[in-house]
CSV table of C-alpha atoms and ligand atoms in Angstrom, one decimal:
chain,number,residue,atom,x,y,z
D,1473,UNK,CA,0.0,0.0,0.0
D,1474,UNK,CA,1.6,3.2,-1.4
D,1475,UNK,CA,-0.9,5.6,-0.4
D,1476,UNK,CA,-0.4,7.5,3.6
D,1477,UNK,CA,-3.9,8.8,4.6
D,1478,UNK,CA,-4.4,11.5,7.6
D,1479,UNK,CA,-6.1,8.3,9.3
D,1480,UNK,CA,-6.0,4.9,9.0
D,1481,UNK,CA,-9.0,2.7,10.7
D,1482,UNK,CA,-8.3,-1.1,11.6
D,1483,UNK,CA,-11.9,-2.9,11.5
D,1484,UNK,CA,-14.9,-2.1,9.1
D,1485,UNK,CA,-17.9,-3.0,11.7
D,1486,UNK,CA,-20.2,0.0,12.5
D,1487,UNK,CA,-17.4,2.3,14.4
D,1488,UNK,CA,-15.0,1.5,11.8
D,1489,UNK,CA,-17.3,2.1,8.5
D,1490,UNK,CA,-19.2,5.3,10.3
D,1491,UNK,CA,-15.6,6.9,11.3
D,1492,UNK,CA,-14.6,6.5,7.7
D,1493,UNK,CA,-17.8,8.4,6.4
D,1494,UNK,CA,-17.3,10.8,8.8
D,1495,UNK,CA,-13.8,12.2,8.3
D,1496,UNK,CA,-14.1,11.6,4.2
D,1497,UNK,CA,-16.7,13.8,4.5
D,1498,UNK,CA,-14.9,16.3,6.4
D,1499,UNK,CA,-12.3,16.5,3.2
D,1500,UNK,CA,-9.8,14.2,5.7
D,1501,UNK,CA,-7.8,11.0,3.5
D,1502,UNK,CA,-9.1,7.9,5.4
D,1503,UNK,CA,-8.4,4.3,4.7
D,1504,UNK,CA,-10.6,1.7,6.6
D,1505,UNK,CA,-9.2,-2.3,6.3
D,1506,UNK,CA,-11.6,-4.9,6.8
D,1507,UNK,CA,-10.3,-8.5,7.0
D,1508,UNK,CA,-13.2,-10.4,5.6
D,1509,UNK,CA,-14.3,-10.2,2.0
D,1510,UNK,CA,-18.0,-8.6,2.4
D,1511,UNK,CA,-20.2,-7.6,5.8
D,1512,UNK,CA,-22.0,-10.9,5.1
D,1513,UNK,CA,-22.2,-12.6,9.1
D,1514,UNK,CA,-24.6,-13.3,10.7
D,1515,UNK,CA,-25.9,-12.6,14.0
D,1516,UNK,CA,-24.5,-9.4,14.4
D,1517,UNK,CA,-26.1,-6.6,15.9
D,1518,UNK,CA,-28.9,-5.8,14.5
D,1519,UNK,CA,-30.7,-3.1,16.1
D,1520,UNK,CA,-30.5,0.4,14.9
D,1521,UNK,CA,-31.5,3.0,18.1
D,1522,UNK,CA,-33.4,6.3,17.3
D,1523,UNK,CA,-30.0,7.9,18.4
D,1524,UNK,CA,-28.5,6.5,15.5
D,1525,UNK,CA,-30.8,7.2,12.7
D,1526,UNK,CA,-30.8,10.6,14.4
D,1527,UNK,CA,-27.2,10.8,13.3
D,1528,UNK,CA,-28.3,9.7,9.9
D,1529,UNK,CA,-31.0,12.6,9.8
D,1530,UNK,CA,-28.2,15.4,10.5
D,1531,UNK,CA,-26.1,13.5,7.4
D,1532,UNK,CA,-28.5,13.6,5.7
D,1533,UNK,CA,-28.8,9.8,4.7
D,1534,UNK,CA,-32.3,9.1,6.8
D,1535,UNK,CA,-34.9,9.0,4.5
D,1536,UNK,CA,-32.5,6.9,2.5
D,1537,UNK,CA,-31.5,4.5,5.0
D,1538,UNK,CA,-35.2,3.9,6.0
D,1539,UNK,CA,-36.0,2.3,2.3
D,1540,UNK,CA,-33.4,-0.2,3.3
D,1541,UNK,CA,-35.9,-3.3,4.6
D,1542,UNK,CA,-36.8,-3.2,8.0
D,1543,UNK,CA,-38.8,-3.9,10.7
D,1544,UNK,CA,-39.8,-1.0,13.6
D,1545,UNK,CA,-40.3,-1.5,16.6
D,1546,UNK,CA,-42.5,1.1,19.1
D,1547,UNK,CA,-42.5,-0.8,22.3
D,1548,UNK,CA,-40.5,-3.3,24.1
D,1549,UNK,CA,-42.9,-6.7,25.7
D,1550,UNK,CA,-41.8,-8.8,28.5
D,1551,UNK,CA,-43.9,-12.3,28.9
D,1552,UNK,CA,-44.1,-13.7,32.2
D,1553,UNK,CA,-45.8,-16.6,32.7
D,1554,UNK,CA,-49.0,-15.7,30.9
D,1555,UNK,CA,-49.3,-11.8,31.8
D,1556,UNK,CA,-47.6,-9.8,29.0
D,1557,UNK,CA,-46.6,-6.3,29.8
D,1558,UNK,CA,-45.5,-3.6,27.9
D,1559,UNK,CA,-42.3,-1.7,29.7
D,1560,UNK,CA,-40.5,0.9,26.6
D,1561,UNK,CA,-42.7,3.0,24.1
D,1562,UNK,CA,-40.2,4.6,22.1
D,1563,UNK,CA,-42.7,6.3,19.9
D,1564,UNK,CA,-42.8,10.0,22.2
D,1565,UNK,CA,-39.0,10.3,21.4
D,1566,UNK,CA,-38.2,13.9,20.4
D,1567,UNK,CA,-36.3,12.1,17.1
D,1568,UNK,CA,-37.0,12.1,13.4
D,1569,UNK,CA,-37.2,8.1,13.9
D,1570,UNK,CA,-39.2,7.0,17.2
D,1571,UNK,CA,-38.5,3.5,16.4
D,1572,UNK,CA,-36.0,0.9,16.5
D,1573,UNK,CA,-34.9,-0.4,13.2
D,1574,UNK,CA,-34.5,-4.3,13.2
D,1575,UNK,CA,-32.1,-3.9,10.3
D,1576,UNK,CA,-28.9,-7.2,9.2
D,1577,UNK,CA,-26.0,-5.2,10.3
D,1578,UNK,CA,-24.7,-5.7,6.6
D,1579,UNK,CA,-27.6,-3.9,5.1
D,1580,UNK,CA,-26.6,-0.8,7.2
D,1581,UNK,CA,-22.8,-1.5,6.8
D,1582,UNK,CA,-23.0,-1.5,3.0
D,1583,UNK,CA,-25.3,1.5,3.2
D,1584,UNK,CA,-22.6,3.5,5.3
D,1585,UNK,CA,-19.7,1.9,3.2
D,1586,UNK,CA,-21.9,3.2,-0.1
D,1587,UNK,CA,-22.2,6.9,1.2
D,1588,UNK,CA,-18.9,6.9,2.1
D,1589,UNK,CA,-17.1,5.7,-1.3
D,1590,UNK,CA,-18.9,9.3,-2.4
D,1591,UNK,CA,-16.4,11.3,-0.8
D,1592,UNK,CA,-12.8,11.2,-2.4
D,1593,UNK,CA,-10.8,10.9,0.0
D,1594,UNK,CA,-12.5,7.4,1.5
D,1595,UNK,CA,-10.9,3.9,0.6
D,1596,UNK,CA,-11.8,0.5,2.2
D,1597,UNK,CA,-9.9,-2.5,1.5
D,1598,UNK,CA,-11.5,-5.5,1.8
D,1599,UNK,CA,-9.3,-8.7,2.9
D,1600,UNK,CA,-7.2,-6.7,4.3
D,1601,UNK,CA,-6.1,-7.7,7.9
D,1602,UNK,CA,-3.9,-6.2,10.1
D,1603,UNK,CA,-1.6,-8.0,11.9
D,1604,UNK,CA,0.3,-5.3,13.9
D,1605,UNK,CA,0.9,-1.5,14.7
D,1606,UNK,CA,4.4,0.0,13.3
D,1607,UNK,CA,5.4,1.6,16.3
D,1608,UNK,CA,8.5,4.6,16.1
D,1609,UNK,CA,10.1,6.8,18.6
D,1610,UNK,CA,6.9,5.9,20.7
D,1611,UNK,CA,4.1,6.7,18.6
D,1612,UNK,CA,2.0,4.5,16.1
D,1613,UNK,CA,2.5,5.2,13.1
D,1614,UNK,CA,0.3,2.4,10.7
D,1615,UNK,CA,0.1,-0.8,10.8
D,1616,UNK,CA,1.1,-4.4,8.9
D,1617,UNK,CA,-1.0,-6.0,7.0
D,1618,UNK,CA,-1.8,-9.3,5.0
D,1619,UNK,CA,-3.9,-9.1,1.8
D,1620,UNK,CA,-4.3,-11.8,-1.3
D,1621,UNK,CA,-1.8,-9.7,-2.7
D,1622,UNK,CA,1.0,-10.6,0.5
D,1623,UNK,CA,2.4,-8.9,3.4
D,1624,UNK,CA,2.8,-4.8,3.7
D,1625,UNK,CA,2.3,-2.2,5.6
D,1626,UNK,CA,0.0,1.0,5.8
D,1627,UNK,CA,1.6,4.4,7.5
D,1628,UNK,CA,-1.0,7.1,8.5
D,1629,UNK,CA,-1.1,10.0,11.2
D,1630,UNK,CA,-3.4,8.4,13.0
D,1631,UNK,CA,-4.6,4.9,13.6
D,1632,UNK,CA,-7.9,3.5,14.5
D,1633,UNK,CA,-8.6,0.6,16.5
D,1634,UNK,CA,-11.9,-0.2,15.7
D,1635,UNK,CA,-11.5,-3.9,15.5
D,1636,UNK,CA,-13.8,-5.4,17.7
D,1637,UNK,CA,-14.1,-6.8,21.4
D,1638,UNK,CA,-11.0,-9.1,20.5
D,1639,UNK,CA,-9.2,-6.4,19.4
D,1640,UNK,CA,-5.8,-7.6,18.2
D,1641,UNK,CA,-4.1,-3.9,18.1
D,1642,UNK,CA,-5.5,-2.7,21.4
D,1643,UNK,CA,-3.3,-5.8,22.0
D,1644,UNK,CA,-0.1,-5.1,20.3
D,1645,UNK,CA,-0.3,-1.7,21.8
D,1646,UNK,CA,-0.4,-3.0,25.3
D,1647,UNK,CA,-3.7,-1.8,26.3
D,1648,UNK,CA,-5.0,-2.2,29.7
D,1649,UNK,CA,-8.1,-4.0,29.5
D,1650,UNK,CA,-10.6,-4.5,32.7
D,1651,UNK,CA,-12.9,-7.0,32.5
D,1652,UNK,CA,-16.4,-6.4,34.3
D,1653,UNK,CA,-17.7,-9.8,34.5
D,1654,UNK,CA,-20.9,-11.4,32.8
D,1655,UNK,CA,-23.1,-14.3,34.5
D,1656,UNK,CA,-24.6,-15.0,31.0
D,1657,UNK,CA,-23.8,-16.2,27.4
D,1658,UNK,CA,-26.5,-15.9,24.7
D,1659,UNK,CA,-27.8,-18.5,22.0
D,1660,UNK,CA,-28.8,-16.9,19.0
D,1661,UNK,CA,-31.1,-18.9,16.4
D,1662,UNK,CA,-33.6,-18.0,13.6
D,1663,UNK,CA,-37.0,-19.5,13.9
D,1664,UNK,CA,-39.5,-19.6,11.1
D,1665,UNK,CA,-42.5,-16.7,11.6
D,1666,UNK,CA,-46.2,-17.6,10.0
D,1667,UNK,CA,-48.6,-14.6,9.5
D,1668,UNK,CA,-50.9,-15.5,12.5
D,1669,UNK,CA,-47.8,-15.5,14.7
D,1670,UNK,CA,-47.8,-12.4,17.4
D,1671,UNK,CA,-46.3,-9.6,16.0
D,1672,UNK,CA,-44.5,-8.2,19.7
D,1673,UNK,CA,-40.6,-7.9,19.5
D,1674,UNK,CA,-40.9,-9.5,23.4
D,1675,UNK,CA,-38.8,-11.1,26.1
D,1676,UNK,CA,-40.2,-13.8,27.7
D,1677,UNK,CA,-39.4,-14.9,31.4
D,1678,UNK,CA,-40.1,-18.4,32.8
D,1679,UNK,CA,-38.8,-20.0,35.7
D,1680,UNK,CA,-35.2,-20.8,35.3
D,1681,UNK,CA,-35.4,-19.7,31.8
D,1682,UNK,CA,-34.9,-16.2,29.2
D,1683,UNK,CA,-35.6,-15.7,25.9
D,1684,UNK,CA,-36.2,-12.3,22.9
D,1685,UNK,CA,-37.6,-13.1,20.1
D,1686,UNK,CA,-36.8,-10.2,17.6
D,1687,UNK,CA,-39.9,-9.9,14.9
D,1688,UNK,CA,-37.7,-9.8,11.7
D,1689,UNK,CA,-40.5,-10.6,9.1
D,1690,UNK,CA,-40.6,-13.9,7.5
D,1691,UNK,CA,-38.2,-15.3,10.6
D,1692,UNK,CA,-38.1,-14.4,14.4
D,1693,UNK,CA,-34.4,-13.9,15.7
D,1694,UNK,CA,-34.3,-15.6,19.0
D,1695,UNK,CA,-31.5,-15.2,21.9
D,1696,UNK,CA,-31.9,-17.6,24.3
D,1697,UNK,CA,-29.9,-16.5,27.7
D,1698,UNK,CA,-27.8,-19.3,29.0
D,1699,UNK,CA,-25.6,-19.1,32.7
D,1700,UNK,CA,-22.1,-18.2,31.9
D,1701,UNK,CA,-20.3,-21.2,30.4
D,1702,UNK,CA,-23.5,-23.3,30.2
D,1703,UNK,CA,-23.5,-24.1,26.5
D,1704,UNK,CA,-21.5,-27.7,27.5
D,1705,UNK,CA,-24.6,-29.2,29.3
D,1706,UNK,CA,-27.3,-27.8,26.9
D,1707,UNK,CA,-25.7,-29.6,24.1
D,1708,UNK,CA,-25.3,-32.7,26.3
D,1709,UNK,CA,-28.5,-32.8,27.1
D,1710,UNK,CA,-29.5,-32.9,23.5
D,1711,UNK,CA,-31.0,-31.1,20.8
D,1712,UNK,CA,-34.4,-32.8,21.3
D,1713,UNK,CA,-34.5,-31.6,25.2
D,1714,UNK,CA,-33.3,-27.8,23.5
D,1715,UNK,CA,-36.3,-28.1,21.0
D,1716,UNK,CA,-39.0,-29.0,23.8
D,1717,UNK,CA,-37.7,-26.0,26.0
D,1718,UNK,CA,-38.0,-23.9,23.1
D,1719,UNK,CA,-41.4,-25.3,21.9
D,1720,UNK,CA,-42.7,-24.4,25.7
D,1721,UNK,CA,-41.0,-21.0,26.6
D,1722,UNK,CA,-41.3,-19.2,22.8
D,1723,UNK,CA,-45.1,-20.0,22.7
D,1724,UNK,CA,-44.6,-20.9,19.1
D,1725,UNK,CA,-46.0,-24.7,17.8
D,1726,UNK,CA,-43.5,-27.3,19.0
D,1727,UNK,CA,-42.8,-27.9,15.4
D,1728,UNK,CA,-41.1,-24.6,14.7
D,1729,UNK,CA,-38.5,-25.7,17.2
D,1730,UNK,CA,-37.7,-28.4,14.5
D,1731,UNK,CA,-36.2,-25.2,12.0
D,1732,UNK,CA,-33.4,-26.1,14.3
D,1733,UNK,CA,-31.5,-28.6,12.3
D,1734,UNK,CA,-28.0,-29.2,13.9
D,1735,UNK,CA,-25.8,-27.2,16.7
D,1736,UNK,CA,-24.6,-25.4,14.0
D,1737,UNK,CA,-27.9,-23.5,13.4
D,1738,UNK,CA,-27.5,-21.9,17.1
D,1739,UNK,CA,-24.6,-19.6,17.3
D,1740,UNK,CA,-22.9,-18.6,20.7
D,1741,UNK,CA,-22.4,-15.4,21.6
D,1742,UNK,CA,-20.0,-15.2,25.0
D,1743,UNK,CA,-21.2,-12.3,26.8
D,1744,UNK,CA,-18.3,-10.2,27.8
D,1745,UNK,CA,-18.6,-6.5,29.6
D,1746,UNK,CA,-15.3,-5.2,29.3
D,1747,UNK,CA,-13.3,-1.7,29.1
D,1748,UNK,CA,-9.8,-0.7,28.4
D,1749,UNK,CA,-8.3,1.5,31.2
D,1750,UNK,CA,-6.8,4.0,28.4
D,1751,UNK,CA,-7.9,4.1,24.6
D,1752,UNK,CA,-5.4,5.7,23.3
D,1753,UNK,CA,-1.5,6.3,23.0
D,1754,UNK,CA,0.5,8.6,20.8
D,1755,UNK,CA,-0.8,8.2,17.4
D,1756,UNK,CA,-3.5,5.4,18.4
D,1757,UNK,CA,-7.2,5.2,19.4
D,1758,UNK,CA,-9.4,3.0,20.3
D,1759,UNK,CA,-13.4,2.9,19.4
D,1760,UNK,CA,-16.7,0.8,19.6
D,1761,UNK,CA,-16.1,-2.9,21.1
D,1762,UNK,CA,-12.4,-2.7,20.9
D,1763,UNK,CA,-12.5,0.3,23.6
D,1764,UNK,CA,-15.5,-1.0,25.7
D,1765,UNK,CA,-17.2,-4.4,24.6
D,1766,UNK,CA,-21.1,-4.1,26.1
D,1767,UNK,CA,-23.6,-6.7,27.5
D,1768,UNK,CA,-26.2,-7.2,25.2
D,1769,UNK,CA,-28.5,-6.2,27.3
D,1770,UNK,CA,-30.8,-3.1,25.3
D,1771,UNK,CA,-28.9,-3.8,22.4
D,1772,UNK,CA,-26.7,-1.2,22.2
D,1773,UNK,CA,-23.2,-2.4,21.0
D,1774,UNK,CA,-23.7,-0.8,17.6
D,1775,UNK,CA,-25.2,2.3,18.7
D,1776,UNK,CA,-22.3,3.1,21.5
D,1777,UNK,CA,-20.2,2.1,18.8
D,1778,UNK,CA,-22.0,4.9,16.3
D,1779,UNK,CA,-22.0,7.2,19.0
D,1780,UNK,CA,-17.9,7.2,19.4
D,1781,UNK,CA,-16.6,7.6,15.8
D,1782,UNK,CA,-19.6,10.8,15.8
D,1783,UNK,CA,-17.4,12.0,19.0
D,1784,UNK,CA,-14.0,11.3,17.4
D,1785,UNK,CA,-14.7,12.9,14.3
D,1786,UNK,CA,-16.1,15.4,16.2
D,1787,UNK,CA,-12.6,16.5,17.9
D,1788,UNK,CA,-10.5,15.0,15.4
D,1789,UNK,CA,-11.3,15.9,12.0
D,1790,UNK,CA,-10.5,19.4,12.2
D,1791,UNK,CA,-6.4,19.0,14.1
D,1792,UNK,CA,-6.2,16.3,11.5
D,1793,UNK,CA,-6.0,18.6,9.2
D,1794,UNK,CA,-2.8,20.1,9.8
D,1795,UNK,CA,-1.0,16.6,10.7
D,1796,UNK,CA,-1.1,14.1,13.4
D,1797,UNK,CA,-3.0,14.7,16.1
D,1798,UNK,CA,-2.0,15.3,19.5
D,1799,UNK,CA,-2.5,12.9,22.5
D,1800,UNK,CA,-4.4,15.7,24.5
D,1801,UNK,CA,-6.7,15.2,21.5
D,1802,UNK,CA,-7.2,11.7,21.3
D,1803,UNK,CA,-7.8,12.5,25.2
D,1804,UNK,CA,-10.6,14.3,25.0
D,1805,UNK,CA,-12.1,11.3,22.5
D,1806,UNK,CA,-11.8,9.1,25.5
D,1807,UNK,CA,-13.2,11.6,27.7
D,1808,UNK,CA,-16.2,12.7,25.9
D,1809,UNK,CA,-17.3,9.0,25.7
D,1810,UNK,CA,-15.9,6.8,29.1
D,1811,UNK,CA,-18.8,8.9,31.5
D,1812,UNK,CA,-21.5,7.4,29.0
D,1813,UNK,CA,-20.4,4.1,28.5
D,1814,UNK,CA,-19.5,3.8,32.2
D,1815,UNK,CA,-22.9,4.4,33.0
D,1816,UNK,CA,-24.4,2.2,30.1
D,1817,UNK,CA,-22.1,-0.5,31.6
D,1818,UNK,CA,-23.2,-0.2,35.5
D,1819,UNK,CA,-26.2,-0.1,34.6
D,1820,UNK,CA,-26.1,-3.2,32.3
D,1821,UNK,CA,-24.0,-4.7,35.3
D,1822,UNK,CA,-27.1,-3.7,37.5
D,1823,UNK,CA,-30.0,-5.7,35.7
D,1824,UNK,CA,-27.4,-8.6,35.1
D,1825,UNK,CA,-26.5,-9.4,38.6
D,1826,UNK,CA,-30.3,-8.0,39.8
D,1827,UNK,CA,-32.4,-9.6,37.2
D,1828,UNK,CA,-31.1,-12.3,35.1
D,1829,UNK,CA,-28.8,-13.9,37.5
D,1830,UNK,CA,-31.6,-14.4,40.3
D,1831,UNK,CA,-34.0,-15.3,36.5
D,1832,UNK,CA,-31.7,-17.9,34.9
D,1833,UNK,CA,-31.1,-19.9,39.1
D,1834,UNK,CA,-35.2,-19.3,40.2
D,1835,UNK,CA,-37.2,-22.5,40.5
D,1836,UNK,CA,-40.5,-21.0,40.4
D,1837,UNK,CA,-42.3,-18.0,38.7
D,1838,UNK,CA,-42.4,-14.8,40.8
D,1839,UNK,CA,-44.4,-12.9,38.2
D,1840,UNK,CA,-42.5,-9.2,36.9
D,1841,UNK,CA,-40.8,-7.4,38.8
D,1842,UNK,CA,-42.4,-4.0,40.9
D,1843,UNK,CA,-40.5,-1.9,38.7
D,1844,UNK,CA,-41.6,-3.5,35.5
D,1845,UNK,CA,-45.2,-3.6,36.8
D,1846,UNK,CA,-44.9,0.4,37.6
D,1847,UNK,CA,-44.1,0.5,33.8
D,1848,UNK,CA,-47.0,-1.6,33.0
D,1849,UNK,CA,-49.3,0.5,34.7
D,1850,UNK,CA,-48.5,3.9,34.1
D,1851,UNK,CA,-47.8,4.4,30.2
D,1852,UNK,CA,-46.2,7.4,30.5
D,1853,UNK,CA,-43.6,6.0,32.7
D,1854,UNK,CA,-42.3,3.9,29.9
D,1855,UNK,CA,-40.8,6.9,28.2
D,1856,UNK,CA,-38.2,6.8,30.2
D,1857,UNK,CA,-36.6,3.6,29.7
D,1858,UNK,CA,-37.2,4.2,25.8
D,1859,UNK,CA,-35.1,7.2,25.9
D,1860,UNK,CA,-32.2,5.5,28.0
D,1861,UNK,CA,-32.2,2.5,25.2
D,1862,UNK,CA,-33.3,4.5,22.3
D,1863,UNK,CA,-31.0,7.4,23.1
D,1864,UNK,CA,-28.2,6.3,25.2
D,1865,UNK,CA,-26.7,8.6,27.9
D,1866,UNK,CA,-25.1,12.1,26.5
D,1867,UNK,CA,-26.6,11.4,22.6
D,1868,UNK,CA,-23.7,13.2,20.3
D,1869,UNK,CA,-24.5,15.3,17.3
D,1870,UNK,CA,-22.7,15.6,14.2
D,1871,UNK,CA,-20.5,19.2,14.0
D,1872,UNK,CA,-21.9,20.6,11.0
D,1873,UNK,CA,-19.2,22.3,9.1
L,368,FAD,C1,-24.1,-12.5,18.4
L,368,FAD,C2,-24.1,-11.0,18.6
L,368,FAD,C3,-25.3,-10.3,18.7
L,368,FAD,C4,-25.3,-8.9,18.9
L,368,FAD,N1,-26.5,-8.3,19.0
L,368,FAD,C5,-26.6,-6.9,19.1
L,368,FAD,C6,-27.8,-6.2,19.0
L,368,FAD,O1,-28.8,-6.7,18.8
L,368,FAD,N2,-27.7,-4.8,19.1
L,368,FAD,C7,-26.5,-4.2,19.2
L,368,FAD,O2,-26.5,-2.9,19.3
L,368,FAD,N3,-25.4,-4.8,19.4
L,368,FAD,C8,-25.3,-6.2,19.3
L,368,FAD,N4,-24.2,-6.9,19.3
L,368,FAD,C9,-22.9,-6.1,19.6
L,368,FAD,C10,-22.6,-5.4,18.3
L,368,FAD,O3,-22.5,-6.2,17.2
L,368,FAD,C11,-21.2,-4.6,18.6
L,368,FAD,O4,-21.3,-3.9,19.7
L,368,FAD,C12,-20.9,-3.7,17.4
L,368,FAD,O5,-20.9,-4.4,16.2
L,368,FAD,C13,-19.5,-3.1,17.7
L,368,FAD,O6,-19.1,-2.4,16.5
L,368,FAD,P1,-17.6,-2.2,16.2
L,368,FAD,O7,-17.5,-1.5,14.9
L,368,FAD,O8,-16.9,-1.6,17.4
L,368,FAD,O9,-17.0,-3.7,16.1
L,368,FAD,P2,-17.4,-4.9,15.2
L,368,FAD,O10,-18.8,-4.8,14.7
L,368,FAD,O11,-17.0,-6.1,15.9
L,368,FAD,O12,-16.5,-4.7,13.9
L,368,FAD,C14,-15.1,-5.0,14.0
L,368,FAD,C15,-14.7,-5.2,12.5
L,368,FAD,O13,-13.2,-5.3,12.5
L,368,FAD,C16,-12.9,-6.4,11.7
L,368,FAD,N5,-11.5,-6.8,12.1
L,368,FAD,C17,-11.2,-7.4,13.3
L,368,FAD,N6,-9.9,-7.6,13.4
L,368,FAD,C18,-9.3,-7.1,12.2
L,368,FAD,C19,-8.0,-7.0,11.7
L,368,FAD,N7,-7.0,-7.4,12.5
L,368,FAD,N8,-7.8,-6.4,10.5
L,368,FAD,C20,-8.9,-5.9,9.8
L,368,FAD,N9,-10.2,-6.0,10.2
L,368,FAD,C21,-10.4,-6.6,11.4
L,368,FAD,C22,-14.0,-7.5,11.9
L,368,FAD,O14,-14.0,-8.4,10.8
L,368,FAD,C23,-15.2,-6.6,12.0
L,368,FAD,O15,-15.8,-6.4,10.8
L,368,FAD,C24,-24.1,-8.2,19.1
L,368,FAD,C25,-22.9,-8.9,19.0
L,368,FAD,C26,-22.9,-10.3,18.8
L,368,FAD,C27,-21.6,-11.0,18.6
């Protein structure tokens, strides 16, 4: 790779790919690597929060974005037992989209990866891995890379780590990472959906047992909560005792359970909540998972993720211009977003210690809890927790130029 942008970004996932949009759009050179060949994997997050598509209405890019197919969702169910109650309403947000989007993260990667190829100074190379930062005199300065085409290296003024939760450069650069413990993992499977099937995106609670079935059109996307580390016993157990507690707790027909061919149609997803002490160092940052990988509870990986490239290019773009930016800069990155993904995080902590830990070890039903039933009965009420998941904590807005 000849070329030396103002900023190369390691990782083409949703922090990656909106970065990249972001500064090429601010007239900055930006070259984002992706190591697979297309976004095409599945069981990615797929939620898209009003905060997000907020973002999308300042670019611009909303009313394109929403012909992309889609499913919205208004309000959030939890089943328990028989009593359904409904605990978010998303649709009083003060938003251009009071809604979530249940869109394949590829969809909305391509789209972002489409607007962005409009600017000229955006390139993203596709099989493109990187293997390790080029560190000199103490600061990053690039980073190695493999492609079809062999080994080589990519120099920039700044790098990005936007590579994940299993971030190899936050890695190489000796990052600090503190892990905040998860008592959970999470099955994820697709489950036919028939027209006189319930149309509620829901959670549903039984004794022992958790479940969300995501309404997704012709197929419901189900996440089945398992204890940390459990995965072993479920699959000794069998697939036939998996299909019967599916057929019972989903509410579907037992034969929809049967969509479930092998193992290999349920994916794993091992819960981590984790957060690196410092995300950056002289010529490095870090965003999305790779700085702070989130429980999925609310489904907000992607949207925290969103929410830190807006910040970075926020602060960055403009230094950028007149050559690498300083550490005090890539500071204040860190700064703007640790407060609100700390508090995202203890709170996540909160209802996973308080909720589904007691949920996934009880033997009998004790019906919702009082603060869900609050919700339940007061509609106004459930505003609130539609702005925390819908909005996030401290929402950023794009600095218009
Ligand atoms: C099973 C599952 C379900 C989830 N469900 C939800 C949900 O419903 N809602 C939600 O908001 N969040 C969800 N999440 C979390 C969400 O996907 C992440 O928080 C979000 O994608 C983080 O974005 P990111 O850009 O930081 O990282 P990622 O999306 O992980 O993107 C990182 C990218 O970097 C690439 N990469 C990695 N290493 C290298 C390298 N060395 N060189 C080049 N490229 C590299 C990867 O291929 C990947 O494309 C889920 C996660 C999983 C695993």
């Amino acid at each position: 790779m000849h070329d030396s942008p103002d900023c190369c970004i390691v990782g083409g996932g949703p922090a990656g790919l909106m970065l990249g949009l972001l500064l090429a759009r601010a007239g900055r050179s930006v070259t984002v690597l992706e190591k697979h060949a297309d976004f095409l994997r599945d069981f990615r997050g797929d939620t898209i929060h009003p905060s997000t598509m907020e973002i999308m209405h300042e670019l611009g890019l909303l009313d394109r974005f929403l012909k992309l197919p889609h499913q919205k969702v208004s309000q959030l169910f939890g089943q328990f037992g028989t009593r359904r109650i409904a605990f978010a309403d998303f649709s009083h947000l003060p938003v251009h989209a009071p809604f979530i989007a249940l869109m394949p993260q590829w969809d909305f990667l391509d789209f972002l990866a489409d607007e962005a190829r409009r600017y000229p100074g955006f390139k993203l190379h596709m099989r493109c891995e990187a293997t390790d930062l080029i560190e000199e005199e103490g600061r990053i300065k690039g980073v190695r890379v493999v492609t079809s085409a062999g080994r080589g290296e990519l120099r920039a003024g700044l790098t990005v780590a936007a590579d994940g939760r299993q971030s190899l450069m936050r890695e190489r650069a000796g990052l600090e990472v503190r892990n905040l413990g998860a008592p959970m993992d999470v099955l994820w499977f697709k489950l036919s959906r028939r027209p006189d099937d319930p149309v509620e995106t829901l959670g549903r609670f039984e004794p022992g047992r958790i479940a969300v079935m995501l309404n997704r059109g012709a197929y419901w996307q189900c996440a089945f909560v398992i204890p940390k580390g459990g995965i072993e016993a479920i699959k000794s157990a069998g697939l036939r005792s998996f299909r019967a507690t599916l057929a019972t707790l989903l509410g579907l027909p037992g034969d929809r359970a049967l969509d479930i061919r092998t193992w290999d149609d349920v994916k794993l997803l091992t819960v981590l909540v984790d957060r690196l002490a410092s995300w950056c160092r002289h010529g490095l940052l870090c965003i999305g998972d790779a700085a702070h990988a989130m429980s999925p509870i609310g489904g907000v990986g992607v949207n925290l993720a969103v929410q830190d490239a807006v910040a970075a290019a926020n602060i960055l773009a403009a230094p950028m211009k007149d050559g690498p930016v300083s550490l005090a800069a890539l500071r204040r990155v860190q700064k703007r977003r640790e407060w609100p993904t700390k508090v995202t995080q203890r709170l996540q902590l909160l209802i996973q210690n308080n909720v589904i830990a007691p949920a996934l070890t009880a033997r009998q039903m004790s019906g919702p809890p009082l603060v869900l039933r609050m919700l339940a009965g007061w509609r106004f009420l459930r505003r609130r927790p539609a702005r925390l998941v819908g909005m996030g904590v401290r929402p950023k807005h794009v600095a218009l130029d």
